[in-house]
PDB file of C-alpha atoms in Angstrom:
ATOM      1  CA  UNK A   1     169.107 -62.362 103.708  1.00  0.00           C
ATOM      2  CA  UNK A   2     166.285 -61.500 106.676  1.00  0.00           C
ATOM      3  CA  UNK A   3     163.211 -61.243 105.704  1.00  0.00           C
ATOM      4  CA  UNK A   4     163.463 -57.447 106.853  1.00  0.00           C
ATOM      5  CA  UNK A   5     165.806 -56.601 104.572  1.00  0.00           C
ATOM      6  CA  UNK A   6     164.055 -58.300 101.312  1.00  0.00           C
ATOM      7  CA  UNK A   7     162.600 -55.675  98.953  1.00  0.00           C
ATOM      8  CA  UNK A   8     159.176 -54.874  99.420  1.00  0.00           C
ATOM      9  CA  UNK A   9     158.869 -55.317 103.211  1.00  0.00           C
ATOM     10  CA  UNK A  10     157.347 -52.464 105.050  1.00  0.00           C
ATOM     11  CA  UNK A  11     157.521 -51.599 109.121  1.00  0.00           C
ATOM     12  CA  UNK A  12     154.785 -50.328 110.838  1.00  0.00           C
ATOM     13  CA  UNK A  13     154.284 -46.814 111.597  1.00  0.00           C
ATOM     14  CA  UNK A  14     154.357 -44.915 114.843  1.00  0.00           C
ATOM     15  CA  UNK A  15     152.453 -41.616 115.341  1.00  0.00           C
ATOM     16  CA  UNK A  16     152.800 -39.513 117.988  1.00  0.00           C
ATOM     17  CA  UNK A  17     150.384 -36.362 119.335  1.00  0.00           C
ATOM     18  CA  UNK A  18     151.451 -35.766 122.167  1.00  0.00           C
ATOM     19  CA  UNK A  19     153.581 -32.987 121.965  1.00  0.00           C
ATOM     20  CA  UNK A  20     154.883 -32.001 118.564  1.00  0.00           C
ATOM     21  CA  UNK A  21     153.257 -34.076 116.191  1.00  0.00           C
ATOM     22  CA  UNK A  22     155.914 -37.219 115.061  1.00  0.00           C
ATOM     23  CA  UNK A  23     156.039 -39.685 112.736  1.00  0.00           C
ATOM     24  CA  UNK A  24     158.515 -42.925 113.361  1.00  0.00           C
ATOM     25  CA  UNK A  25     158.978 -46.461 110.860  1.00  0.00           C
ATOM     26  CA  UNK A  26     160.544 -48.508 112.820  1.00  0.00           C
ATOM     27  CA  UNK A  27     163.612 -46.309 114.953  1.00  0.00           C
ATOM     28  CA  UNK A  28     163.439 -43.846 111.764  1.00  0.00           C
ATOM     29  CA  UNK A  29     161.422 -40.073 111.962  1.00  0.00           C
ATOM     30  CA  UNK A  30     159.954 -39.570 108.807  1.00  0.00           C
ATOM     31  CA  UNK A  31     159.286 -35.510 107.947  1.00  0.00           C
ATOM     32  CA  UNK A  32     155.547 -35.546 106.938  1.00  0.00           C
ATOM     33  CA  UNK A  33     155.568 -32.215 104.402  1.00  0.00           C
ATOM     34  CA  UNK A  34     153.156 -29.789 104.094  1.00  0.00           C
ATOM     35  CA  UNK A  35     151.100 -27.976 106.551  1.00  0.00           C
ATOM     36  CA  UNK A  36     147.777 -29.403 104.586  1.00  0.00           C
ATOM     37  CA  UNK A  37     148.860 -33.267 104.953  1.00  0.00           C
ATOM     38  CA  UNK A  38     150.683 -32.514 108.933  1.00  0.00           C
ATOM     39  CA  UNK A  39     146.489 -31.465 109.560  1.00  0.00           C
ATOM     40  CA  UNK A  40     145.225 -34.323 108.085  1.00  0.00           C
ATOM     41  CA  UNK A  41     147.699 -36.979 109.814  1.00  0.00           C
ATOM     42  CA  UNK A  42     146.564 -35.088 113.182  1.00  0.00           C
ATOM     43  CA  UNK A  43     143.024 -35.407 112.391  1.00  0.00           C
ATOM     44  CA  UNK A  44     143.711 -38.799 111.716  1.00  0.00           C
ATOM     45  CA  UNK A  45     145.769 -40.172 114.799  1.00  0.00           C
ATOM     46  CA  UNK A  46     143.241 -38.066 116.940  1.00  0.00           C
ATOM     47  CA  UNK A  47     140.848 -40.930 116.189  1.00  0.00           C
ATOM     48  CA  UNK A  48     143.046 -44.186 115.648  1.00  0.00           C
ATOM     49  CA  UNK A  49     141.437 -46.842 113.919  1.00  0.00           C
ATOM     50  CA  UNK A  50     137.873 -45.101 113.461  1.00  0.00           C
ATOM     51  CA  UNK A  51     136.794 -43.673 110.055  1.00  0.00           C
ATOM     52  CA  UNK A  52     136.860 -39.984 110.257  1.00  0.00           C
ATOM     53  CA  UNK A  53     134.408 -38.642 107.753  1.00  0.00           C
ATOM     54  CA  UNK A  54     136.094 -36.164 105.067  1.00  0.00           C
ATOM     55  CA  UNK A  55     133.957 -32.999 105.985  1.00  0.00           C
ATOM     56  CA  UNK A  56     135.940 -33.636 109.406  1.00  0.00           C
ATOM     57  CA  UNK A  57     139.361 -33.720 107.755  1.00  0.00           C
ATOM     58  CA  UNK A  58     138.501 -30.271 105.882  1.00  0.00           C
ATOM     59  CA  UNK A  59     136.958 -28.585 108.941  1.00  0.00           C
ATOM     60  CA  UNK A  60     140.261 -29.729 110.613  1.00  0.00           C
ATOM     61  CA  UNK A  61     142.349 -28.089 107.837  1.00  0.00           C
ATOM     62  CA  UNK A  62     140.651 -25.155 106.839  1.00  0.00           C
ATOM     63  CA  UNK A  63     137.966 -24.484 109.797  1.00  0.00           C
ATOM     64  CA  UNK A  64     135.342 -22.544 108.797  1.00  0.00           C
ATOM     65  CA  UNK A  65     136.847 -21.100 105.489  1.00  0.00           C
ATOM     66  CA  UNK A  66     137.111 -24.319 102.978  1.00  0.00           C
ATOM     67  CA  UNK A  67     137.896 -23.759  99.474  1.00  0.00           C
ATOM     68  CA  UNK A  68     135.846 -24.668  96.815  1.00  0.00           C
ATOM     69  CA  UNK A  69     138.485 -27.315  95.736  1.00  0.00           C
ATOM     70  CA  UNK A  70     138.597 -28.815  99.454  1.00  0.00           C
ATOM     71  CA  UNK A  71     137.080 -32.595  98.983  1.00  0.00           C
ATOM     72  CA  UNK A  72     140.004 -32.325  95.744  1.00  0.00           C
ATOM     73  CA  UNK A  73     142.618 -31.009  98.302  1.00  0.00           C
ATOM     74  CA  UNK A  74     141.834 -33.661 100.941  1.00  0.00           C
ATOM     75  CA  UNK A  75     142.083 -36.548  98.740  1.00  0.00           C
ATOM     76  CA  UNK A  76     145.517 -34.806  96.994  1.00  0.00           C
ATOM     77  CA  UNK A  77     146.474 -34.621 100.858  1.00  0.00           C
ATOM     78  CA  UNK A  78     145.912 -38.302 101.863  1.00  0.00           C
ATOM     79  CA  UNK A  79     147.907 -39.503  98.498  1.00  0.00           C
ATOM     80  CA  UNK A  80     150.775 -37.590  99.554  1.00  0.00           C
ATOM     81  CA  UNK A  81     150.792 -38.602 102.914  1.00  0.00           C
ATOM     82  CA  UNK A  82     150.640 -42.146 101.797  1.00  0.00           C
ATOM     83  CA  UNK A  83     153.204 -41.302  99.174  1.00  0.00           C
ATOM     84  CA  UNK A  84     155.469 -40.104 102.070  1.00  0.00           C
ATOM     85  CA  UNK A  85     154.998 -43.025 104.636  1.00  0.00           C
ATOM     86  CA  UNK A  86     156.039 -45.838 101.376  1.00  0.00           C
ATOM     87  CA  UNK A  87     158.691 -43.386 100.767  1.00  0.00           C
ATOM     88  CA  UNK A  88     159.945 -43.727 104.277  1.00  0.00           C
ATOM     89  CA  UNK A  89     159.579 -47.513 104.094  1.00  0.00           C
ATOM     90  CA  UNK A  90     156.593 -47.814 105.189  1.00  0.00           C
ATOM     91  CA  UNK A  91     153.189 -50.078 104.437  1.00  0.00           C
ATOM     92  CA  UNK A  92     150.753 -48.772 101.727  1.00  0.00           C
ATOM     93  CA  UNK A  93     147.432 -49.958 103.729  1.00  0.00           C
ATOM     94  CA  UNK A  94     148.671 -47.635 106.175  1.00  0.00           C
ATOM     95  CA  UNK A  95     145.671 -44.641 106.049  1.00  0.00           C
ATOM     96  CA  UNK A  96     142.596 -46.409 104.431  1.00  0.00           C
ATOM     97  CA  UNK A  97     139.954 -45.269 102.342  1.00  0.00           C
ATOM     98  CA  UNK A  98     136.319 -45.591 103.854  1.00  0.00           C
ATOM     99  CA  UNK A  99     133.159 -44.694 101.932  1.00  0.00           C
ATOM    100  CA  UNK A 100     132.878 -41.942 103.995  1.00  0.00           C
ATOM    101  CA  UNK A 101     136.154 -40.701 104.751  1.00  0.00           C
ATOM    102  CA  UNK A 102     139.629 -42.308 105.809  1.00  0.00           C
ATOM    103  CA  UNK A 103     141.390 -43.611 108.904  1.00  0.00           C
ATOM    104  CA  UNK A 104     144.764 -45.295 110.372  1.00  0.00           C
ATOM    105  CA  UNK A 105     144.776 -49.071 109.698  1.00  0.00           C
ATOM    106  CA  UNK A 106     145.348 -50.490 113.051  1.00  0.00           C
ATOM    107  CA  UNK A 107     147.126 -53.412 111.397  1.00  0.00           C
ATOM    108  CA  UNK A 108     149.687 -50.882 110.402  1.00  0.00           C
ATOM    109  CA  UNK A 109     149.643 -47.866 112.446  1.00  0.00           C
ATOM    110  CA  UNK A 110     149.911 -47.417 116.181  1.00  0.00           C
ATOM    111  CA  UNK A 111     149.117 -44.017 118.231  1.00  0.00           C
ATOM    112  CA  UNK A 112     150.461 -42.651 121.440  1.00  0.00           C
ATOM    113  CA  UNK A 113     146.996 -41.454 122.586  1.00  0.00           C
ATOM    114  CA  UNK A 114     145.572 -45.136 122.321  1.00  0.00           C
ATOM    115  CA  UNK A 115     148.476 -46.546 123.955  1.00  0.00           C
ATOM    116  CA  UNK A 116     148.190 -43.983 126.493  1.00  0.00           C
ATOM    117  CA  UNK A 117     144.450 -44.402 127.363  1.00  0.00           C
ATOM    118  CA  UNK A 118     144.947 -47.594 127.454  1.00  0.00           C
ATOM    119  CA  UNK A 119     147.591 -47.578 130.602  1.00  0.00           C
ATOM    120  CA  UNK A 120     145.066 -45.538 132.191  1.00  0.00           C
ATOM    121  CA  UNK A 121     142.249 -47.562 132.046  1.00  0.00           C
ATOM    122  CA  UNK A 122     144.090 -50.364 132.812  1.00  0.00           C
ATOM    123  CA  UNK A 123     145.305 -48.373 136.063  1.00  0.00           C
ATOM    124  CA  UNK A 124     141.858 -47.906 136.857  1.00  0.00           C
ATOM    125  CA  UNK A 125     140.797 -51.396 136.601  1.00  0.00           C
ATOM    126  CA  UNK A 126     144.216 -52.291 139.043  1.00  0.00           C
ATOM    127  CA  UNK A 127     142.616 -49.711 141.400  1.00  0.00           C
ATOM    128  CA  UNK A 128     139.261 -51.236 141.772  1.00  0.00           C
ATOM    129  CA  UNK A 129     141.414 -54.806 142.245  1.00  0.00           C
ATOM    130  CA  UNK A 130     143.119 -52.835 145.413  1.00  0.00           C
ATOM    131  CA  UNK A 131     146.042 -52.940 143.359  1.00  0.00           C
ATOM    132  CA  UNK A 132     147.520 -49.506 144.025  1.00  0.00           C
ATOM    133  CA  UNK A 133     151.121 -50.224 143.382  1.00  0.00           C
ATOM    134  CA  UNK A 134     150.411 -51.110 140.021  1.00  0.00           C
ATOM    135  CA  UNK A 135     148.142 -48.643 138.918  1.00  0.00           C
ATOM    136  CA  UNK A 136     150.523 -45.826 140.156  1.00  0.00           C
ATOM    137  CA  UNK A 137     153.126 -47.723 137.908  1.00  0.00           C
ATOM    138  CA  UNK A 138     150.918 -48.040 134.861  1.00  0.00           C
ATOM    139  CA  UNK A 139     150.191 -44.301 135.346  1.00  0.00           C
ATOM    140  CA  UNK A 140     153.234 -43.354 135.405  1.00  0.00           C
ATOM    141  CA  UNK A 141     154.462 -45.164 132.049  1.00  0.00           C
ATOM    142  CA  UNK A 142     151.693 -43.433 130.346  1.00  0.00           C
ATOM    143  CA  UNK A 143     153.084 -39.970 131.568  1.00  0.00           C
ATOM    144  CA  UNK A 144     156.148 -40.973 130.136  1.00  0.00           C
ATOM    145  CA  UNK A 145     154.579 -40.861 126.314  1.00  0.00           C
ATOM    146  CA  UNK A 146     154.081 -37.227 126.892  1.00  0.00           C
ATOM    147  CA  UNK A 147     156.318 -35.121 125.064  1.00  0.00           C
ATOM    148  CA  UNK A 148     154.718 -31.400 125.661  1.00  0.00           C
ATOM    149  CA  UNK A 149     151.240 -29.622 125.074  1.00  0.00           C
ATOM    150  CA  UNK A 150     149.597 -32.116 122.530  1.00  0.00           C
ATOM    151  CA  UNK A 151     149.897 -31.208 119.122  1.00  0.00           C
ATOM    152  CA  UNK A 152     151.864 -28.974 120.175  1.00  0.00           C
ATOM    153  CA  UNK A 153     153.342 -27.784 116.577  1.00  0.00           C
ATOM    154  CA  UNK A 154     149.971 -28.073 115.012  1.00  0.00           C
ATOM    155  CA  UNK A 155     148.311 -24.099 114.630  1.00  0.00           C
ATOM    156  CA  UNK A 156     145.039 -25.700 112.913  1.00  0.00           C
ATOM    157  CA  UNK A 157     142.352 -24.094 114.319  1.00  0.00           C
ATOM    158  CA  UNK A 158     139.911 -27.265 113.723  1.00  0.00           C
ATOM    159  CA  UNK A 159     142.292 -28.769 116.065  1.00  0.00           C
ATOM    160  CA  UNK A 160     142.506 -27.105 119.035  1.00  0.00           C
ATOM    161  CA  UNK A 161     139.333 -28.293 120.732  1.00  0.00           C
ATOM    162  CA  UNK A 162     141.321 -31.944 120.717  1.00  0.00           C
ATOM    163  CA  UNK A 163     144.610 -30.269 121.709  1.00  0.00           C
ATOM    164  CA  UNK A 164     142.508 -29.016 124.715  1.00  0.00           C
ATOM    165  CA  UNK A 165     140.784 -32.327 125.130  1.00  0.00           C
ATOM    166  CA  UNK A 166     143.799 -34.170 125.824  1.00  0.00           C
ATOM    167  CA  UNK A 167     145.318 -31.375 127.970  1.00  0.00           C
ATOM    168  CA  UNK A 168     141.837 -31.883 130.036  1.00  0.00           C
ATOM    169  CA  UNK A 169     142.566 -35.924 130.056  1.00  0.00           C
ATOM    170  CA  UNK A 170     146.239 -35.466 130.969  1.00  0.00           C
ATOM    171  CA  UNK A 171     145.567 -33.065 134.232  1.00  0.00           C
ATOM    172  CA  UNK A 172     143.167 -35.524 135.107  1.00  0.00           C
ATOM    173  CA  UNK A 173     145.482 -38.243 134.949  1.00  0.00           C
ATOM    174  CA  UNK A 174     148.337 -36.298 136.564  1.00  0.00           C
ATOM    175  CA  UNK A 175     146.240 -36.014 139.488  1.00  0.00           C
ATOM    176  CA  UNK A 176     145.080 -39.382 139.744  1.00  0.00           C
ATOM    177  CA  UNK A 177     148.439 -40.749 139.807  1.00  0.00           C
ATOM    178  CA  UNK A 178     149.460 -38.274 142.439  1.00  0.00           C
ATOM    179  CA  UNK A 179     145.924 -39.388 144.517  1.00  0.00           C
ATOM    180  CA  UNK A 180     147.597 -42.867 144.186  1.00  0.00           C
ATOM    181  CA  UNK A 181     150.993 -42.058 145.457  1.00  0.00           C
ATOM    182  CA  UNK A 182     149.464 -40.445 148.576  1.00  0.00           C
ATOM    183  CA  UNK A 183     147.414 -43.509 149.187  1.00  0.00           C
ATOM    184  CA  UNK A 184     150.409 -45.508 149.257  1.00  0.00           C
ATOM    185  CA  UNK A 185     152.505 -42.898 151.828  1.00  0.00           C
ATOM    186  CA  UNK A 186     154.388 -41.773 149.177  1.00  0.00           C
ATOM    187  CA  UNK A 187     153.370 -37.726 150.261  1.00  0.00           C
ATOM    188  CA  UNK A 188     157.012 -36.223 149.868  1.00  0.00           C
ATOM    189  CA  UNK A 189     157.427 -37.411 146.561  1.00  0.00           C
ATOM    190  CA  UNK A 190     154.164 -35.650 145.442  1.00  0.00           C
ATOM    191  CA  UNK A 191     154.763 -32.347 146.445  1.00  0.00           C
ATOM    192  CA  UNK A 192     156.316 -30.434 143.789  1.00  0.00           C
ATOM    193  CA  UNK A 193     154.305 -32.227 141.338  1.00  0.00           C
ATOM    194  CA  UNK A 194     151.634 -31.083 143.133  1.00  0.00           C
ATOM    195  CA  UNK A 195     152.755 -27.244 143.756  1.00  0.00           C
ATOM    196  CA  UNK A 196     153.306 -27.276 139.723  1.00  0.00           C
ATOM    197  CA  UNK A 197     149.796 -28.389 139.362  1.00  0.00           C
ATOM    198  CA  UNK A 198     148.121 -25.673 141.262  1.00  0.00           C
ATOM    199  CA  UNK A 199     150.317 -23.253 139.689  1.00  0.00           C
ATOM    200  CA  UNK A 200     148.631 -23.884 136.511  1.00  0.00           C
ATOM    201  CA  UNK A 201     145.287 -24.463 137.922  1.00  0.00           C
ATOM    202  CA  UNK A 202     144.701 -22.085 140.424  1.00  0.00           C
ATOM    203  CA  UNK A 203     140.943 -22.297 140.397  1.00  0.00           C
ATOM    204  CA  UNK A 204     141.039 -26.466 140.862  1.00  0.00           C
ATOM    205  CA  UNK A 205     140.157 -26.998 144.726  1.00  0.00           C
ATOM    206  CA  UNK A 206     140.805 -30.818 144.685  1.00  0.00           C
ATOM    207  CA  UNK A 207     144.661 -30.097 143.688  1.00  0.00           C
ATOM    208  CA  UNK A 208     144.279 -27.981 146.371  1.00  0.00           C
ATOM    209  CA  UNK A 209     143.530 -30.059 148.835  1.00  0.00           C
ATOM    210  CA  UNK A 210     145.425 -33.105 147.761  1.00  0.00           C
ATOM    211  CA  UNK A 211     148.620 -31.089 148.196  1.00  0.00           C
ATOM    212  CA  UNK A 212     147.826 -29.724 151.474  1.00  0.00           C
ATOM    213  CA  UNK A 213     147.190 -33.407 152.523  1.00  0.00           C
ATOM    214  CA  UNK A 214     150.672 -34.572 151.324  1.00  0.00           C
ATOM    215  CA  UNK A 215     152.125 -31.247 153.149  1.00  0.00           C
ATOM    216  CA  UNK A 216     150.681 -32.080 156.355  1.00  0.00           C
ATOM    217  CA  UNK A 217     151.849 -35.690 156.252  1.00  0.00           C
ATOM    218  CA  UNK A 218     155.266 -34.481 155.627  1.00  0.00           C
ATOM    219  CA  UNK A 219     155.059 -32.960 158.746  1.00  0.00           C
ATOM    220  CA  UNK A 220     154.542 -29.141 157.126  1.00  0.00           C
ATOM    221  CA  UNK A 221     151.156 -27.928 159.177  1.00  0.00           C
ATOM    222  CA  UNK A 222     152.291 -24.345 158.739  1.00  0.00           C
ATOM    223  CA  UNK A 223     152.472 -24.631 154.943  1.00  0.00           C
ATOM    224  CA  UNK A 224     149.465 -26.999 154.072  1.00  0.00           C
ATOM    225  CA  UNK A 225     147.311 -24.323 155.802  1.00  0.00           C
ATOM    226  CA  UNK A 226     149.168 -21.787 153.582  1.00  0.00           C
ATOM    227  CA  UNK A 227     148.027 -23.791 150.737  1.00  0.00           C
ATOM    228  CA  UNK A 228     144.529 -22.939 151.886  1.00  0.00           C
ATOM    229  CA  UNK A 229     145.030 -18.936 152.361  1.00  0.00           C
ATOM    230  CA  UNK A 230     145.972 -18.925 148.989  1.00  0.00           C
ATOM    231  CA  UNK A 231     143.467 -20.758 147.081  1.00  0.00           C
ATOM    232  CA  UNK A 232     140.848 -18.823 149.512  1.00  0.00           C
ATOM    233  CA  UNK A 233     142.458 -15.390 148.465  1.00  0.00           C
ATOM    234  CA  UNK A 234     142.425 -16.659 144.785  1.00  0.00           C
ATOM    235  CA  UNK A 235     138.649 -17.753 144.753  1.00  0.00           C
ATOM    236  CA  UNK A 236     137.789 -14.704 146.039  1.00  0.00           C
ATOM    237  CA  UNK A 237     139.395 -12.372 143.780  1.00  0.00           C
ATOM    238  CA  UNK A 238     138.630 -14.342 140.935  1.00  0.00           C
ATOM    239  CA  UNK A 239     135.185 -15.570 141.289  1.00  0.00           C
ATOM    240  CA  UNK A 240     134.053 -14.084 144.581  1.00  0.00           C
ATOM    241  CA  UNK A 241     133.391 -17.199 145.917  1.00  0.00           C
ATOM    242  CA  UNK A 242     134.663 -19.178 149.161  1.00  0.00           C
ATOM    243  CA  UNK A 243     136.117 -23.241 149.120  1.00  0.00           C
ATOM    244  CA  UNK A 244     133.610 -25.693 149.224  1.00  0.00           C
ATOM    245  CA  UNK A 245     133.394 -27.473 152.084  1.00  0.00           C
ATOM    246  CA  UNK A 246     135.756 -30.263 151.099  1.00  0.00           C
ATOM    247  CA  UNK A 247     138.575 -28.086 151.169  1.00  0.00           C
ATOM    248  CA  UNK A 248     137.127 -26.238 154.535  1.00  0.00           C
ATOM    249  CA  UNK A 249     136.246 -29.325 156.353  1.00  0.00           C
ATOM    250  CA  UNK A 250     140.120 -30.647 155.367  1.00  0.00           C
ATOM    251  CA  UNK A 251     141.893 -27.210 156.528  1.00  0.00           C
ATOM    252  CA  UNK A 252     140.107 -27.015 159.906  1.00  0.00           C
ATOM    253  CA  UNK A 253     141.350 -31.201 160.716  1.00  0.00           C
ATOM    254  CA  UNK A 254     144.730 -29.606 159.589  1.00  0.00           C
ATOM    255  CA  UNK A 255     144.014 -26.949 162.270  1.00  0.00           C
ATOM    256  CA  UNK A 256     143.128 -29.435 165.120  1.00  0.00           C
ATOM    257  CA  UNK A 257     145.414 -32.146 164.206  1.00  0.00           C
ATOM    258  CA  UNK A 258     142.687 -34.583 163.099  1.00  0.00           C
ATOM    259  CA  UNK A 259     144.435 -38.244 163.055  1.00  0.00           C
ATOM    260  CA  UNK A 260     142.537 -39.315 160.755  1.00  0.00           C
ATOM    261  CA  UNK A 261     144.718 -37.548 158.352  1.00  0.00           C
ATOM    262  CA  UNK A 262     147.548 -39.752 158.823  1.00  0.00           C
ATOM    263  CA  UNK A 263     146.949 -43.015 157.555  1.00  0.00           C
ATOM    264  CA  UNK A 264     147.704 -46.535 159.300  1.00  0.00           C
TER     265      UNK A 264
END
């Protein structure tokens, strides 16, 4: 007999945030029940491996309306969450219990978030070593853990300031990589990505100009300056305002056919 299939083994968990919140032991997804415990595993795998203090876990639950019975209803919470990953086969040390509140044992548990911070970071680092290649790789593998709008099944409203945090890191990261890809000539490849990007942030001039860029090294003048009218036309009726002068000073070397623009 393997020593994974003696009794009393457990596998490691896997939680996932973002998109619909997930749970995984080994290739299996567990069904974490109730809306009370789904918060409290969110809250949790928010902040892998750091203690998150109980008047955190209720605010995430309940918000600003707590029950009387809340600190009872967190701790009945974590117990059935636990219950549910042993259930599922998995380890008991999995959510620890601090003096202060609770968190995911690292040992045990691993996060998507972590895992995907850490491929950025570690892009970034490649970048400063010149390494371009393989921090538009790295980038791109931590895309690839994205499932949809974080927490995407999670309607807590002492959640949705993270939800929104991690939307915030992932546009930032979405544009990075595409930075990258027009570093390394790769323009054509980045313009749809790009055109979906300034759909959804209109008001974001550096999206803006970074797909005008890969437009005009494609060999698309005409639209690139386009790109410009628009976002002009949308500052203006939006804010009243005009592009700064990064996106200016790039439209009028569009206009005169700067070479610079084209790199070596």
């Amino acid at each position: 007999m393997n020593a994974d299939d003696s009794e009393g083994v457990s596998r490691p968990v896997h939680v996932a945030v973002l998109g619909p919140l997930e749970v995984r032991i080994g290739a299996a997804r567990v069904t974490v029940p109730g809306r009370r415990q789904r918060g409290i595993l969110a809250a949790l795998a928010l902040q892998p491996g750091r203690i998150v203090a109980t008047d955190h876990l209720i605010k995430a639950v309940w918000y600003d309306k707590p029950p009387r019975t809340a600190m009872g209803q967190v701790q009945t919470g974590i117990w059935m969450l636990r219950t549910a990953l042993v259930n599922a086969g998995g380890p008991s040390e999995a959510v620890q219990s601090c003096a202060t509140g609770y968190r995911l044992n690292n040992d045990f548990c691993s996060v998507d978030v972590a895992s995907y911070r850490t491929k950025v970071a570690a892009a970034r680092e490649m970048h400063r070593w010149g390494r371009l290649d393989e921090a538009a790789r790295l980038v791109r593998s931590a895309h690839e853990l994205w499932r949809g709008p974080a927490l995407a099944d999670i309607t807590h409203q002492g959640l949705r300031s993270w939800s929104t945090r991690l939307e915030e890191e992932h546009i930032v990261a979405v544009h990075y990589r595409a930075s990258l890809e027009l570093q390394l000539g790769r323009h054509e490849e980045v313009i749809s990505e790009l055109f979906e990007l300034v759909d959804h942030y209109p008001l974001r001039e550096s999206l803006h100009a970074d797909l005008m860029l890969a437009l005009y090294r494609s060999g698309r003048q005409a639209d690139a300056l386009e790109v410009f009218h628009g976002v002009r036309r949308t500052l203006a009726e939006e804010l009243g305002i005009d592009p700064g002068p990064t996106l200016r000073t790039l439209a009028q070397a569009i206009l005169r056919q700067d070479s610079a623009l084209i790199p070596a």
